[in-house]
Amino acid sequence: MTDVTGGTDATGVADVTFEELDAVRWELLEPATEFHPPGETKRALRRLVRKGDAATEEDCHPLFDCFGPGRGRVPSVATAALPFVVRLALARHVGRGARAALVELLVGAQKEAAGADPALVDAGWHAAWRLQRPRFPALLADPAPEVRREALPLAGDADALLERWRAETDPTVRLPLLLALGDAAAASGGAGAVDRVRDAVTGALRAGDPVTRVAAVHAWAAFDPDAPVREQDLLVDALSDPAVRPRFETVWYMPSVEQALDREAVVSWTASRLGHAPEAALSFCARLVGAARAHGDPLLCRTALDEAWRLLVVRPSAAAGLLPLAGALLADPDDGVRYRAAHLLAVLGPEAAPYADGLAALVDDPGEEEYLEGSVGDHARWALNRIGDPRGLPELVERLYAPYRDRYSRAYVLGDPRLPEIEEVLIPLREHAETLLPAVRELLRDPGADGPLARCFLEVLQAWGPAAAPALPEVVPLLEDSSLSLSAIDALVAMGPAAAPAAPAVRGAVVLDHPANHLKVAWALWRLGGDHDEALRLAGETVLGEDGPGYGPVHLLGTFGPAAAPYADRVRHVMEHGGPWLRPRAAVALWRITGDPEPSASVLEADLFPVAEGGDAYGSFLDALHALAEIGTLSPAARAALHAVRGSDRRLAAYRDHRAFLQDERIRCAIDAVLARSEGPRDASRTVR
C-alpha cells in the first residue's frame, strides 16, 4: 500500500495526504448534482490516494460524476478538488491509467468553465486554474504516453506544443500532437504562430510515414481548409493502401478517446474536411471506391459510399457523379456494398432508370448489412418502385409489412440507410392501385394489422382517392374503433361517390366525445351526399366559438366555397393571427370563400422568403406552395424567390436520411406547380407582408 503520510513524488510535487483531504470543509461546498454530494468527492480522492499504483481509470469515474461534466456549470466542489486532482495526476506512484483519466478530467473541467455562463462558474475557479498552470508542462513530459496525449490540450499555445513536438518520439503521441498543432495555429490568430506550425506540418508531410502524412494534411486543414483539396492524391493513396491500413489502429490516437481510430474512421473524418469543397469531396469518395474495388477492399468501399451518401443527402448535384458508380456496384460481391448501392439508387428515383435491369436482378437478394435495416432486395424493390418499373410490384405490400409483423414499430438510426415507411412507398403508386389493393385489403382484414399499421394503410387509401374504392368493405368496420375512425372517415371521403353507401356507418362512427370529432362526422356525411346546411352551420359555429392556436377547423369552411361567406371575416382573422401551421389553411379557405386572391396570396408569400434567404422552415414553405398553387397568382418578388430556391444546389429538407430526398422532390414539384399555375407576374406594386 502507498505511504500516505507525506513526502514528495519524483516530480517534486508533494504527495496528497488523508489529513489534507480531511481538512477541507467539503460539506459546505456546492455539489455538481444532488446525487453526488461534496462528501463523495472527498471519498473518491481518498480512494485514489489509498490505492496508489493499483488505481485505475475506473477508480476515477466517481470523481467525474462529482465534477458534473456536461452540465454547463463548475461548482465550488470542483474548485476545491482541483489542486488535489493535479497533484494526483503528477504523482508517478499513482497508476498511469488513473493519471491519464485525471488529466482528461482536468481538460474537460476547463472546457466546461470556458463555455459555461460565467454566473454558473464558481468564483474561485479561474484563479485556482491559473495557480495550477505552471505544473502542466510536467504532464506534457510525463513518462506515460497516454498521460502525455491527454495533456496536449493543456499546453496553452502553439509554441508550447512545438517545443514538445521537437522532443516527442513516441508515434502514438506525435500524431495527436501534430493534430493539436493545427488546432492551436487556427486558434492563435497570429501569423507568426501559423508560419511556425506550417513549417512543422510540411516537414511531417515530406518526411513522415503514410499515416503521419495523412495526419499532417488534417493538421494543415485546421488553419488552411484547402490543404486536403491540394493533397487529395496523397490522401487517396495512403487511405487506400492495404499495407498501410493496420497502422492507423496503432498510432491514430486522440485525447479523451480510449482506442486509436481505425482507417475507416479516418476516411470519414477526412471526407468531412472536404465539406466546403463538394466537387473535391465527391472526387475523393469516387476515387476511394475505385481504389477499393481495385484492391478488393469492401470495407473501404462501404465507408467511401457512406461518405458519398452524406454528400448526396445535402447536395443534389452529387447525383451525376454517383449514379454510374452505384450502378456498377450493384454487381459487387460484398453484401454491404450492394446494399448501399441499391439504397443510393432508390433515393435518386427516376434518375436511376438506366440501372433498372440491374436492380430487377436483385429483388430477391437476401444480402444484408449489419446494423442497417432491410435486405439488398428490399432496397432494390423500392428503387424500382421509385423509377416506375413494374418489376418492383410483386409481393411489395407483403414485403413492406414484414418488418412490422408481430410488432408495431421498427428500430433504426436516423441518418443511416433504412427502409422507407409503408405510406412513403405506396402513396406514389396510385396508378398501380388495382394491382396492390388486394394485398392491402387482406392486411386490413388481418387482426394483427390494427393500430398504427392500419392507420398507415388508411393514409395510403386516402391518397389513392377514388382508386381505393374497392377497399370500402375493409374500411367501414374500422369506423367502430375510436383510434382509427377519423382516419377511416378521411379515406371514405377521398373515395368520392363510390363511398356513399357507407354514410349510415359514418353516422354511427365511434369517435371520442369532442365537438371537433362530431363536426368531422357531419362534414363527412355532407361529402358523402348528406345535409350541406347542417354541416356548414356546425363548422361555422365551431370556428366562431373557438380561440387560441386551433381556432377550430377553419380549413373545413373553405370546402363550402361561397356558401361560407357569413364566416369570411372570422376566417380572415384566423389567417392573420393563427400559427404557422394554420395560416396557409385559413388563407386557402378565405380564397375559396371569397374568390379574391388577396389578401390570402400576400400572407402566403411571406412564408416563401425565409427559405429563399437560406432558412430551413421547409414545412411552412411547402404549405404555402400548395396553397399558392390553388390560388394561382404570384408576385414578381415571390417568383424570383422561387426561381432562386429551385436553382440552388441544396437539398430542400431538414432530414438527413431518405426523407430528405422525398421532401426535396415534393418541394421542387410544388415550386414547379406554382410557377406553372401563376399566369404571369402581377402588379409589382403589391406589397408582401
XYZ file of C-alpha atoms in Angstrom:
689
model
C 0.000 0.000 0.000
C 1.208 3.503 -0.830
C 2.574 5.571 2.010
C 0.112 8.400 2.524
C 1.806 10.045 5.468
C 3.576 12.733 3.410
C 6.690 13.230 1.312
C 7.284 14.235 -2.271
C 6.983 12.442 -5.571
C 9.809 12.053 -8.108
C 8.409 15.148 -9.819
C 8.964 17.200 -6.690
C 5.234 17.516 -6.055
C 4.110 16.843 -2.508
C 2.046 13.710 -2.017
C -1.637 14.137 -1.253
C -2.368 13.036 2.299
C -5.548 11.995 4.035
C -5.021 14.844 6.504
C -5.124 17.436 3.727
C -8.299 15.980 2.303
C -9.937 15.813 5.720
C -9.027 19.436 6.410
C -11.288 20.709 3.614
C -14.834 21.572 4.735
C -16.368 19.577 1.902
C -19.847 19.642 3.402
C -20.020 23.435 2.925
C -19.312 23.299 -0.798
C -21.735 23.379 -3.703
C -22.127 19.938 -5.320
C -22.361 19.280 -9.038
C -25.659 17.448 -8.588
C -27.870 16.449 -5.711
C -26.936 12.831 -6.382
C -23.229 13.448 -5.768
C -22.827 15.418 -2.521
C -19.436 17.017 -1.791
C -18.509 14.212 0.556
C -18.420 11.881 -2.447
C -15.590 13.995 -3.891
C -13.503 13.504 -0.775
C -14.175 9.766 -0.781
C -13.173 9.492 -4.458
C -9.910 11.347 -3.821
C -9.132 9.273 -0.728
C -9.670 6.101 -2.753
C -7.077 7.198 -5.302
C -4.576 8.095 -2.598
C -5.124 4.783 -0.861
C -4.819 2.610 -3.984
C -1.718 4.347 -5.385
C -0.145 2.144 -8.079
C -3.231 -0.049 -8.108
C -5.523 2.879 -9.027
C -7.215 2.502 -12.403
C -9.283 4.602 -14.754
C -12.413 3.071 -13.241
C -11.413 4.436 -9.841
C -11.647 7.938 -11.319
C -15.195 7.584 -12.602
C -16.831 8.692 -9.329
C -14.698 11.834 -9.460
C -16.031 12.648 -12.928
C -19.558 12.375 -11.540
C -18.655 14.761 -8.739
C -17.406 17.374 -11.230
C -20.674 17.033 -13.188
C -19.332 17.238 -16.776
C -21.726 18.340 -19.492
C -23.963 20.362 -17.185
C -22.756 23.799 -18.222
C -21.518 24.758 -14.756
C -18.497 24.458 -12.468
C -19.416 24.053 -8.783
C -17.262 25.087 -5.858
C -16.525 21.448 -5.035
C -14.593 21.267 -8.337
C -12.522 24.300 -7.366
C -11.649 22.718 -4.019
C -10.725 19.412 -5.665
C -8.658 20.957 -8.469
C -5.228 21.121 -6.753
C -5.613 17.566 -5.459
C -6.516 16.294 -8.930
C -3.456 17.996 -10.447
C -1.112 16.598 -7.803
C -2.505 13.084 -8.191
C -2.173 13.351 -11.976
C 1.519 14.228 -11.491
C 2.140 11.532 -8.875
C 4.208 8.808 -10.521
C 3.202 6.321 -7.836
C -0.445 6.554 -8.933
C -1.489 4.119 -11.668
C -0.855 5.518 -15.129
C -4.392 4.714 -16.314
C -5.770 6.693 -13.397
C -3.409 9.602 -14.046
C -4.456 9.759 -17.710
C -8.094 9.815 -16.622
C -7.368 12.615 -14.151
C -5.773 14.694 -16.907
C -8.853 14.061 -19.045
C -10.949 15.309 -16.127
C -8.847 18.495 -15.926
C -9.231 19.181 -19.643
C -12.962 18.593 -19.503
C -13.430 20.819 -16.473
C -11.613 23.714 -18.095
C -13.638 23.333 -21.307
C -16.766 23.387 -19.168
C -15.616 26.558 -17.452
C -14.701 28.246 -20.733
C -18.063 27.516 -22.337
C -20.408 27.989 -19.391
C -22.378 31.043 -18.418
C -19.950 32.982 -16.158
C -22.638 33.125 -13.493
C -22.562 29.315 -13.325
C -18.794 29.054 -12.802
C -17.578 29.104 -9.218
C -15.993 32.475 -8.423
C -12.687 30.912 -7.406
C -12.258 28.535 -10.334
C -10.269 30.708 -12.741
C -7.779 31.872 -10.085
C -7.323 28.275 -8.920
C -6.714 27.183 -12.502
C -4.053 29.876 -13.048
C -2.223 28.651 -9.949
C -2.001 25.152 -11.417
C -0.787 26.132 -14.884
C 2.947 26.023 -14.020
C 2.539 22.303 -13.320
C 1.069 21.411 -16.712
C 4.404 21.204 -18.631
C 5.339 18.290 -16.382
C 2.235 16.466 -17.573
C 3.277 17.049 -21.190
C 6.616 15.396 -20.387
C 5.180 12.524 -18.314
C 6.859 9.104 -18.890
C 3.476 7.551 -19.780
C 2.441 8.269 -23.395
C -1.251 8.062 -22.517
C -0.777 10.857 -19.966
C 1.136 12.986 -22.467
C -1.642 12.522 -25.041
C -4.363 13.577 -22.634
C -2.305 16.596 -21.549
C -1.989 18.086 -25.057
C -4.967 20.453 -24.621
C -3.235 21.841 -21.504
C -0.230 23.100 -23.479
C -1.719 26.558 -23.734
C -0.414 27.692 -27.121
C 1.239 26.599 -30.353
C 4.790 27.353 -29.183
C 4.468 25.047 -26.173
C 3.255 22.301 -28.487
C 6.100 22.973 -30.938
C 8.576 22.582 -28.104
C 7.001 19.248 -27.280
C 6.966 18.283 -30.984
C 10.745 18.647 -31.144
C 11.166 16.395 -28.104
C 8.465 13.775 -28.653
C 9.490 10.416 -30.123
C 6.507 8.123 -29.413
C 4.387 7.837 -32.593
C 1.207 7.396 -30.556
C 1.818 10.869 -29.115
C 3.406 12.531 -32.133
C 0.320 12.017 -34.287
C -2.221 13.611 -31.908
C 0.416 16.258 -31.143
C 0.551 17.066 -34.855
C -3.238 17.437 -34.930
C -3.129 19.618 -31.815
C -0.586 21.869 -33.533
C -3.043 22.505 -36.355
C -5.828 23.409 -33.941
C -3.511 25.671 -31.948
C -2.405 27.513 -35.096
C -6.048 28.015 -36.103
C -6.869 29.382 -32.654
C -3.824 31.630 -32.360
C -4.805 34.241 -34.915
C -1.153 35.223 -35.207
C 0.753 34.936 -38.462
C 3.989 34.005 -36.683
C 2.493 31.012 -34.895
C 0.797 29.851 -38.084
C 4.077 30.061 -40.009
C 5.958 28.087 -37.358
C 3.284 25.383 -37.263
C 3.158 25.268 -41.061
C 6.889 24.553 -41.116
C 6.430 21.644 -38.729
C 3.433 20.304 -40.626
C 5.088 20.495 -44.044
C 8.137 18.781 -42.575
C 5.946 15.898 -41.427
C 4.251 15.901 -44.814
C 7.585 15.397 -46.560
C 9.321 13.050 -44.157
C 6.605 11.176 -42.329
C 5.248 7.689 -42.913
C 1.903 7.497 -44.816
C -0.263 7.713 -41.702
C 1.660 10.683 -40.343
C 1.376 12.373 -43.728
C -2.414 11.986 -43.606
C -2.365 13.480 -40.108
C -0.229 16.351 -41.393
C -2.881 17.158 -44.006
C -5.501 17.172 -41.249
C -3.350 19.469 -39.129
C -2.827 21.795 -42.083
C -6.565 21.812 -42.831
C -7.271 23.253 -39.388
C -5.796 26.601 -40.460
C -5.898 26.174 -44.259
C -9.139 24.398 -45.293
C -7.967 23.906 -48.870
C -4.998 21.751 -47.854
C -6.969 18.463 -48.273
C -8.101 19.621 -51.731
C -4.493 20.167 -52.810
C -3.257 16.945 -51.217
C -6.047 14.667 -52.420
C -3.626 12.360 -54.274
C -1.656 11.777 -51.092
C -4.819 11.128 -49.077
C -6.287 8.649 -51.553
C -3.016 6.752 -51.910
C -2.431 6.444 -48.154
C -6.008 5.653 -47.195
C -6.459 3.004 -49.879
C -3.122 1.206 -49.442
C -3.887 -2.204 -47.867
C -0.418 -2.359 -46.337
C -0.931 0.943 -44.503
C -4.401 0.203 -43.135
C -3.331 -1.667 -39.934
C -1.036 1.166 -38.866
C -3.909 3.604 -38.331
C -5.149 1.470 -35.450
C -1.765 1.600 -33.745
C -0.970 5.322 -33.822
C -4.046 7.471 -34.591
C -4.905 8.336 -31.006
C -6.924 11.317 -29.868
C -7.185 12.891 -26.395
C -10.222 11.591 -24.494
C -10.622 8.688 -26.947
C -9.632 5.380 -25.435
C -8.929 3.457 -28.638
C -6.977 4.528 -31.703
C -9.110 5.387 -34.734
C -9.216 2.802 -37.475
C -8.663 3.587 -41.126
C -12.408 3.826 -41.815
C -12.923 6.453 -39.115
C -10.060 8.482 -40.573
C -11.624 8.233 -44.034
C -14.872 9.665 -42.659
C -13.037 12.445 -40.857
C -11.042 13.252 -43.980
C -14.223 13.457 -46.050
C -15.640 15.938 -43.538
C -12.547 18.106 -44.069
C -13.661 18.444 -47.707
C -17.187 19.521 -46.874
C -16.571 23.087 -48.054
C -15.458 21.825 -51.485
C -18.213 19.480 -52.709
C -16.616 18.676 -56.060
C -13.391 17.661 -54.343
C -15.346 15.676 -51.755
C -17.184 13.784 -54.489
C -13.940 13.105 -56.325
C -12.353 11.867 -53.093
C -15.181 9.395 -52.450
C -15.280 8.183 -56.042
C -11.519 7.650 -56.164
C -11.612 5.693 -52.914
C -14.367 3.482 -54.303
C -12.289 2.855 -57.407
C -9.207 2.036 -55.342
C -11.227 -0.204 -53.034
C -12.553 -2.194 -55.982
C -9.053 -2.499 -57.431
C -7.671 -3.789 -54.117
C -10.677 -5.960 -53.238
C -11.301 -3.879 -50.106
C -15.059 -3.965 -49.352
C -14.673 -2.196 -46.011
C -13.124 0.845 -47.676
C -15.754 0.718 -50.418
C -18.584 0.747 -47.858
C -17.030 3.642 -45.975
C -16.496 5.676 -49.127
C -20.095 5.020 -50.182
C -21.311 6.168 -46.770
C -19.442 9.440 -47.208
C -20.762 9.827 -50.748
C -24.264 9.312 -49.354
C -23.736 12.052 -46.767
C -22.671 14.385 -49.548
C -25.618 13.463 -51.759
C -28.131 13.953 -48.967
C -27.309 17.669 -48.872
C -26.224 18.375 -52.472
C -28.373 17.267 -55.421
C -25.516 17.955 -57.854
C -23.603 14.965 -56.480
C -26.075 12.622 -58.193
C -24.448 12.899 -61.615
C -21.147 11.559 -60.346
C -22.596 8.898 -58.067
C -25.209 7.329 -60.357
C -22.783 5.388 -62.570
C -20.730 4.461 -59.523
C -23.728 2.972 -57.708
C -24.954 1.295 -60.881
C -21.646 -0.516 -61.303
C -21.625 -1.611 -57.667
C -24.949 -3.445 -57.943
C -22.939 -6.465 -59.045
C -20.329 -6.207 -56.279
C -19.710 -9.468 -54.394
C -19.994 -7.762 -50.996
C -23.483 -7.607 -49.447
C -22.824 -4.286 -47.736
C -21.660 -2.644 -50.948
C -24.674 -3.883 -52.934
C -26.958 -2.747 -50.103
C -25.606 0.796 -50.193
C -25.639 0.956 -53.981
C -29.276 -0.164 -54.159
C -30.342 2.326 -51.499
C -28.498 5.177 -53.189
C -30.240 4.421 -56.476
C -33.579 4.136 -54.670
C -33.411 7.615 -53.175
C -32.498 9.073 -56.562
C -35.719 7.677 -58.017
C -36.313 8.295 -61.738
C -32.694 9.369 -62.224
C -31.724 5.729 -61.618
C -33.823 4.429 -64.535
C -30.757 3.396 -66.618
C -29.942 0.824 -63.924
C -33.403 -0.743 -63.676
C -32.275 -4.097 -65.080
C -29.502 -4.384 -62.512
C -31.955 -3.555 -59.751
C -34.527 -6.036 -61.038
C -31.888 -8.762 -60.801
C -31.576 -8.045 -57.067
C -35.225 -8.027 -55.900
C -34.751 -11.426 -54.239
C -31.220 -10.730 -52.984
C -31.172 -11.638 -49.254
C -27.892 -9.835 -48.597
C -27.882 -7.624 -45.517
C -25.607 -5.153 -43.770
C -25.113 -5.482 -40.033
C -26.935 -2.768 -38.047
C -28.766 -1.471 -41.131
C -32.388 -2.272 -41.875
C -33.695 -4.400 -44.703
C -32.087 -6.559 -47.365
C -30.481 -5.707 -50.675
C -33.661 -6.981 -52.315
C -35.874 -4.670 -50.253
C -33.952 -1.600 -51.363
C -33.748 -2.786 -54.973
C -37.521 -3.281 -54.982
C -38.070 0.236 -53.641
C -35.684 1.621 -56.234
C -37.762 0.024 -58.993
C -40.938 1.486 -57.492
C -39.346 4.917 -57.416
C -38.286 4.554 -61.043
C -41.799 3.454 -62.011
C -40.718 -0.009 -63.114
C -43.487 -2.603 -62.515
C -40.916 -5.285 -61.696
C -40.906 -3.851 -58.173
C -44.615 -4.511 -57.600
C -44.906 -8.292 -56.984
C -45.138 -9.060 -53.248
C -44.435 -5.393 -52.498
C -47.118 -4.923 -49.835
C -46.182 -8.157 -48.091
C -42.523 -7.140 -48.003
C -43.414 -3.734 -46.584
C -45.484 -5.373 -43.872
C -42.839 -7.959 -42.958
C -40.744 -5.750 -40.619
C -43.870 -4.972 -38.587
C -45.190 -8.492 -38.247
C -45.839 -9.193 -34.563
C -44.848 -5.648 -33.597
C -45.971 -2.090 -34.276
C -42.669 -0.366 -34.919
C -39.100 -0.805 -36.111
C -35.761 0.248 -34.701
C -33.311 2.256 -36.779
C -30.778 5.081 -36.578
C -31.753 8.406 -38.118
C -29.378 9.304 -40.905
C -28.451 5.723 -41.804
C -29.856 3.964 -44.857
C -33.088 2.255 -43.860
C -36.363 1.062 -45.264
C -38.934 3.726 -46.077
C -42.288 3.802 -44.326
C -45.245 1.960 -45.843
C -47.013 5.137 -46.878
C -43.821 6.599 -48.399
C -43.655 3.664 -50.806
C -47.317 3.123 -51.611
C -48.773 6.634 -51.885
C -46.861 7.435 -55.113
C -48.116 4.165 -56.680
C -51.749 5.201 -57.132
C -51.707 4.204 -60.793
C -50.952 0.655 -59.647
C -53.719 0.614 -57.036
C -55.615 -2.111 -58.845
C -52.584 -4.405 -58.560
C -51.736 -3.525 -54.966
C -55.192 -3.224 -53.408
C -55.850 -6.952 -52.890
C -52.834 -7.240 -50.589
C -53.699 -4.001 -48.775
C -57.276 -5.184 -48.238
C -56.077 -8.531 -46.913
C -53.820 -6.829 -44.389
C -56.641 -4.530 -43.259
C -58.675 -7.661 -42.553
C -55.761 -9.097 -40.561
C -56.414 -8.511 -36.837
C -52.649 -8.238 -36.357
C -52.512 -5.161 -38.590
C -54.512 -2.898 -36.326
C -53.310 0.252 -34.586
C -50.582 2.372 -36.154
C -50.078 -0.011 -39.060
C -53.745 0.136 -40.100
C -53.523 3.919 -39.908
C -50.656 3.818 -42.421
C -52.772 1.844 -44.868
C -55.693 4.214 -44.368
C -53.398 7.114 -45.191
C -52.451 5.306 -48.400
C -56.100 4.719 -49.322
C -56.919 8.376 -48.688
C -54.112 9.437 -51.026
C -55.259 6.978 -53.681
C -58.736 8.529 -53.577
C -61.381 7.004 -55.911
C -58.887 4.312 -56.970
C -59.132 2.904 -53.429
C -62.943 2.454 -53.557
C -62.758 -1.373 -53.795
C -61.403 -1.349 -50.213
C -64.703 0.043 -48.897
C -65.690 -3.254 -47.177
C -62.403 -3.267 -45.235
C -62.543 0.400 -44.236
C -66.118 0.527 -42.923
C -65.521 -1.849 -39.947
C -62.693 0.419 -38.772
C -65.285 3.123 -38.032
C -66.036 1.157 -34.873
C -62.523 1.762 -33.499
C -62.169 5.224 -31.940
C -58.416 5.194 -32.602
C -58.928 4.612 -36.336
C -62.376 6.012 -37.110
C -61.282 9.530 -38.087
C -58.629 8.150 -40.447
C -61.228 5.797 -41.891
C -63.588 8.754 -42.441
C -60.878 10.626 -44.361
C -60.294 7.580 -46.561
C -64.016 7.190 -47.282
C -64.471 10.851 -48.180
C -61.465 10.656 -50.526
C -63.051 7.683 -52.319
C -65.785 10.005 -53.533
C -69.318 8.986 -54.618
C -68.418 5.288 -54.530
C -68.305 5.539 -50.732
C -71.838 6.949 -50.408
C -73.269 3.584 -49.200
C -71.025 3.943 -46.132
C -72.921 7.037 -44.921
C -75.017 5.175 -42.287
C -71.834 3.623 -40.871
C -70.150 7.026 -40.801
C -73.140 8.470 -38.933
C -72.613 5.806 -36.254
C -68.837 6.036 -36.177
C -67.251 5.623 -32.763
C -65.302 8.809 -32.058
C -64.052 10.383 -28.873
C -66.610 12.779 -27.440
C -65.256 16.097 -28.656
C -67.045 18.780 -30.725
C -64.380 18.689 -33.438
C -64.898 14.953 -33.896
C -68.669 15.301 -34.204
C -68.186 18.120 -36.690
C -65.859 15.881 -38.712
C -68.602 13.255 -38.886
C -71.201 15.832 -40.011
C -68.827 17.215 -42.630
C -68.067 13.721 -43.948
C -71.784 12.917 -44.197
C -72.285 16.025 -46.340
C -69.383 14.996 -48.594
C -70.992 11.573 -48.943
C -74.281 13.124 -50.069
C -75.799 14.300 -46.774
C -77.030 17.599 -45.307
C -74.957 20.530 -46.583
C -76.614 23.209 -44.442
C -76.237 21.328 -41.167
C -72.549 20.666 -41.803
C -71.931 24.318 -42.705
C -73.768 25.553 -39.613
C -71.745 23.284 -37.313
C -68.450 24.240 -38.953
C -69.212 27.954 -38.770
C -70.344 27.841 -35.141
C -67.260 25.888 -34.151
C -64.866 28.319 -35.802
C -66.711 31.320 -34.338
C -66.690 29.821 -30.880
C -63.022 28.861 -30.564
C -59.956 30.997 -29.919
C -56.312 30.201 -29.392
C -53.885 28.272 -31.568
C -56.523 25.947 -33.009
C -59.333 28.361 -33.866
C -61.447 25.364 -34.744
C -61.494 23.512 -38.083
C -61.239 26.668 -40.180
C -59.944 24.691 -43.171
C -63.269 22.856 -43.427
C -65.111 26.110 -44.073
C -63.227 26.523 -47.329
C -64.747 23.319 -48.694
C -68.173 25.016 -48.675
C -66.988 27.777 -51.024
C -69.090 30.983 -51.304
C -71.796 29.438 -49.098
C -69.464 30.094 -46.140
C -69.411 33.872 -46.830
C -71.027 34.735 -43.462
C -67.864 33.418 -41.809
C -65.335 35.095 -44.103
C -64.337 37.764 -41.573
C -63.623 35.123 -38.970
C -61.535 33.118 -41.438
C -59.542 36.231 -42.284
C -58.937 36.835 -38.571
C -57.612 33.288 -38.217
C -55.389 33.752 -41.272
C -53.847 36.883 -39.791
C -53.499 35.667 -36.199
C -53.141 31.888 -36.439
C -49.896 29.958 -36.118
C -47.629 28.832 -38.984
C -49.482 25.552 -39.426
C -52.923 27.174 -39.540
C -52.197 30.311 -41.569
C -51.927 28.732 -45.058
C -55.024 26.612 -44.463
C -57.027 29.671 -43.453
C -55.656 31.583 -46.450
C -56.879 28.918 -48.865
C -60.232 28.766 -47.102
C -60.652 32.550 -47.403
C -59.797 32.463 -51.103
C -62.277 29.637 -51.725
C -64.983 31.571 -49.919
C -64.383 34.999 -51.481
C -62.759 34.115 -54.797
C -60.348 37.020 -54.228
C -56.626 36.137 -54.258
C -55.922 38.955 -51.818
C -55.046 39.140 -49.016
C -54.502 35.375 -48.993
C -51.646 35.375 -51.512
C -49.715 38.110 -49.697
C -49.930 36.263 -46.393
C -48.801 33.014 -48.001
C -45.903 34.567 -49.877
C -44.431 35.761 -46.588
C -43.541 32.107 -45.891
C -41.507 31.819 -49.090
C -38.823 34.400 -48.480
C -37.138 32.894 -45.379
C -36.244 29.721 -47.315
C -35.114 31.764 -50.315
C -32.754 33.566 -47.937
C -31.228 30.283 -46.737
C -33.610 29.336 -43.934
C -34.895 25.839 -43.246
C -38.583 26.390 -42.420
C -39.486 23.846 -45.080
C -42.777 22.773 -43.543
C -44.459 26.181 -43.731
C -42.743 26.766 -47.101
C -44.384 23.659 -48.560
C -47.777 24.516 -47.062
C -47.587 27.960 -48.639
C -46.626 26.474 -52.004
C -49.601 24.120 -52.010
C -51.909 26.980 -51.144
C -50.460 29.316 -53.775
C -50.773 26.584 -56.390
C -54.510 26.551 -55.703
C -54.849 30.328 -55.776
C -52.769 30.569 -58.935
C -51.189 34.018 -58.578
C -47.689 35.106 -57.653
C -45.924 38.438 -57.211
C -42.711 39.202 -59.139
C -40.715 39.126 -55.903
C -42.111 35.722 -54.935
C -41.499 34.398 -58.435
C -37.853 35.461 -58.235
C -37.531 33.873 -54.795
C -38.891 30.557 -56.039
C -36.561 30.541 -59.043
C -33.641 31.133 -56.666
C -34.690 28.239 -54.432
C -35.344 25.969 -57.408
C -31.872 26.634 -58.808
C -29.957 26.169 -55.545
C -27.708 23.157 -55.037
C -29.071 22.214 -51.636
C -31.426 19.526 -50.517
C -34.666 21.286 -49.581
C -35.250 19.306 -46.412
C -34.195 19.272 -42.791
C -33.907 15.468 -42.772
C -30.636 13.621 -43.305
C -31.915 10.248 -44.483
C -34.120 9.064 -47.365
C -36.842 11.500 -46.294
C -34.578 14.356 -47.401
C -34.957 13.194 -50.996
C -38.701 12.681 -50.710
C -39.312 16.112 -49.189
C -36.947 17.761 -51.638
C -38.892 16.221 -54.519
C -42.223 17.332 -53.065
C -40.993 20.882 -52.607
C -39.447 21.138 -56.066
C -42.597 19.724 -57.672
C -44.686 22.208 -55.701
C -42.457 25.065 -56.842
C -42.903 23.952 -60.442
C -46.665 23.755 -59.947
C -46.840 27.267 -58.513
C -44.696 28.737 -61.271
C -46.749 26.972 -63.935
C -50.105 27.831 -62.348
C -49.393 31.538 -61.956
C -50.179 33.005 -65.332
C -47.681 35.841 -65.062
C -46.363 38.460 -62.666
C -48.959 40.609 -61.029
C -48.740 44.297 -60.289
C -45.274 44.811 -58.816
C -46.709 47.455 -56.512
C -48.498 44.807 -54.447
C -46.799 44.632 -51.111
C -45.892 41.370 -49.485
C -46.326 41.383 -45.767
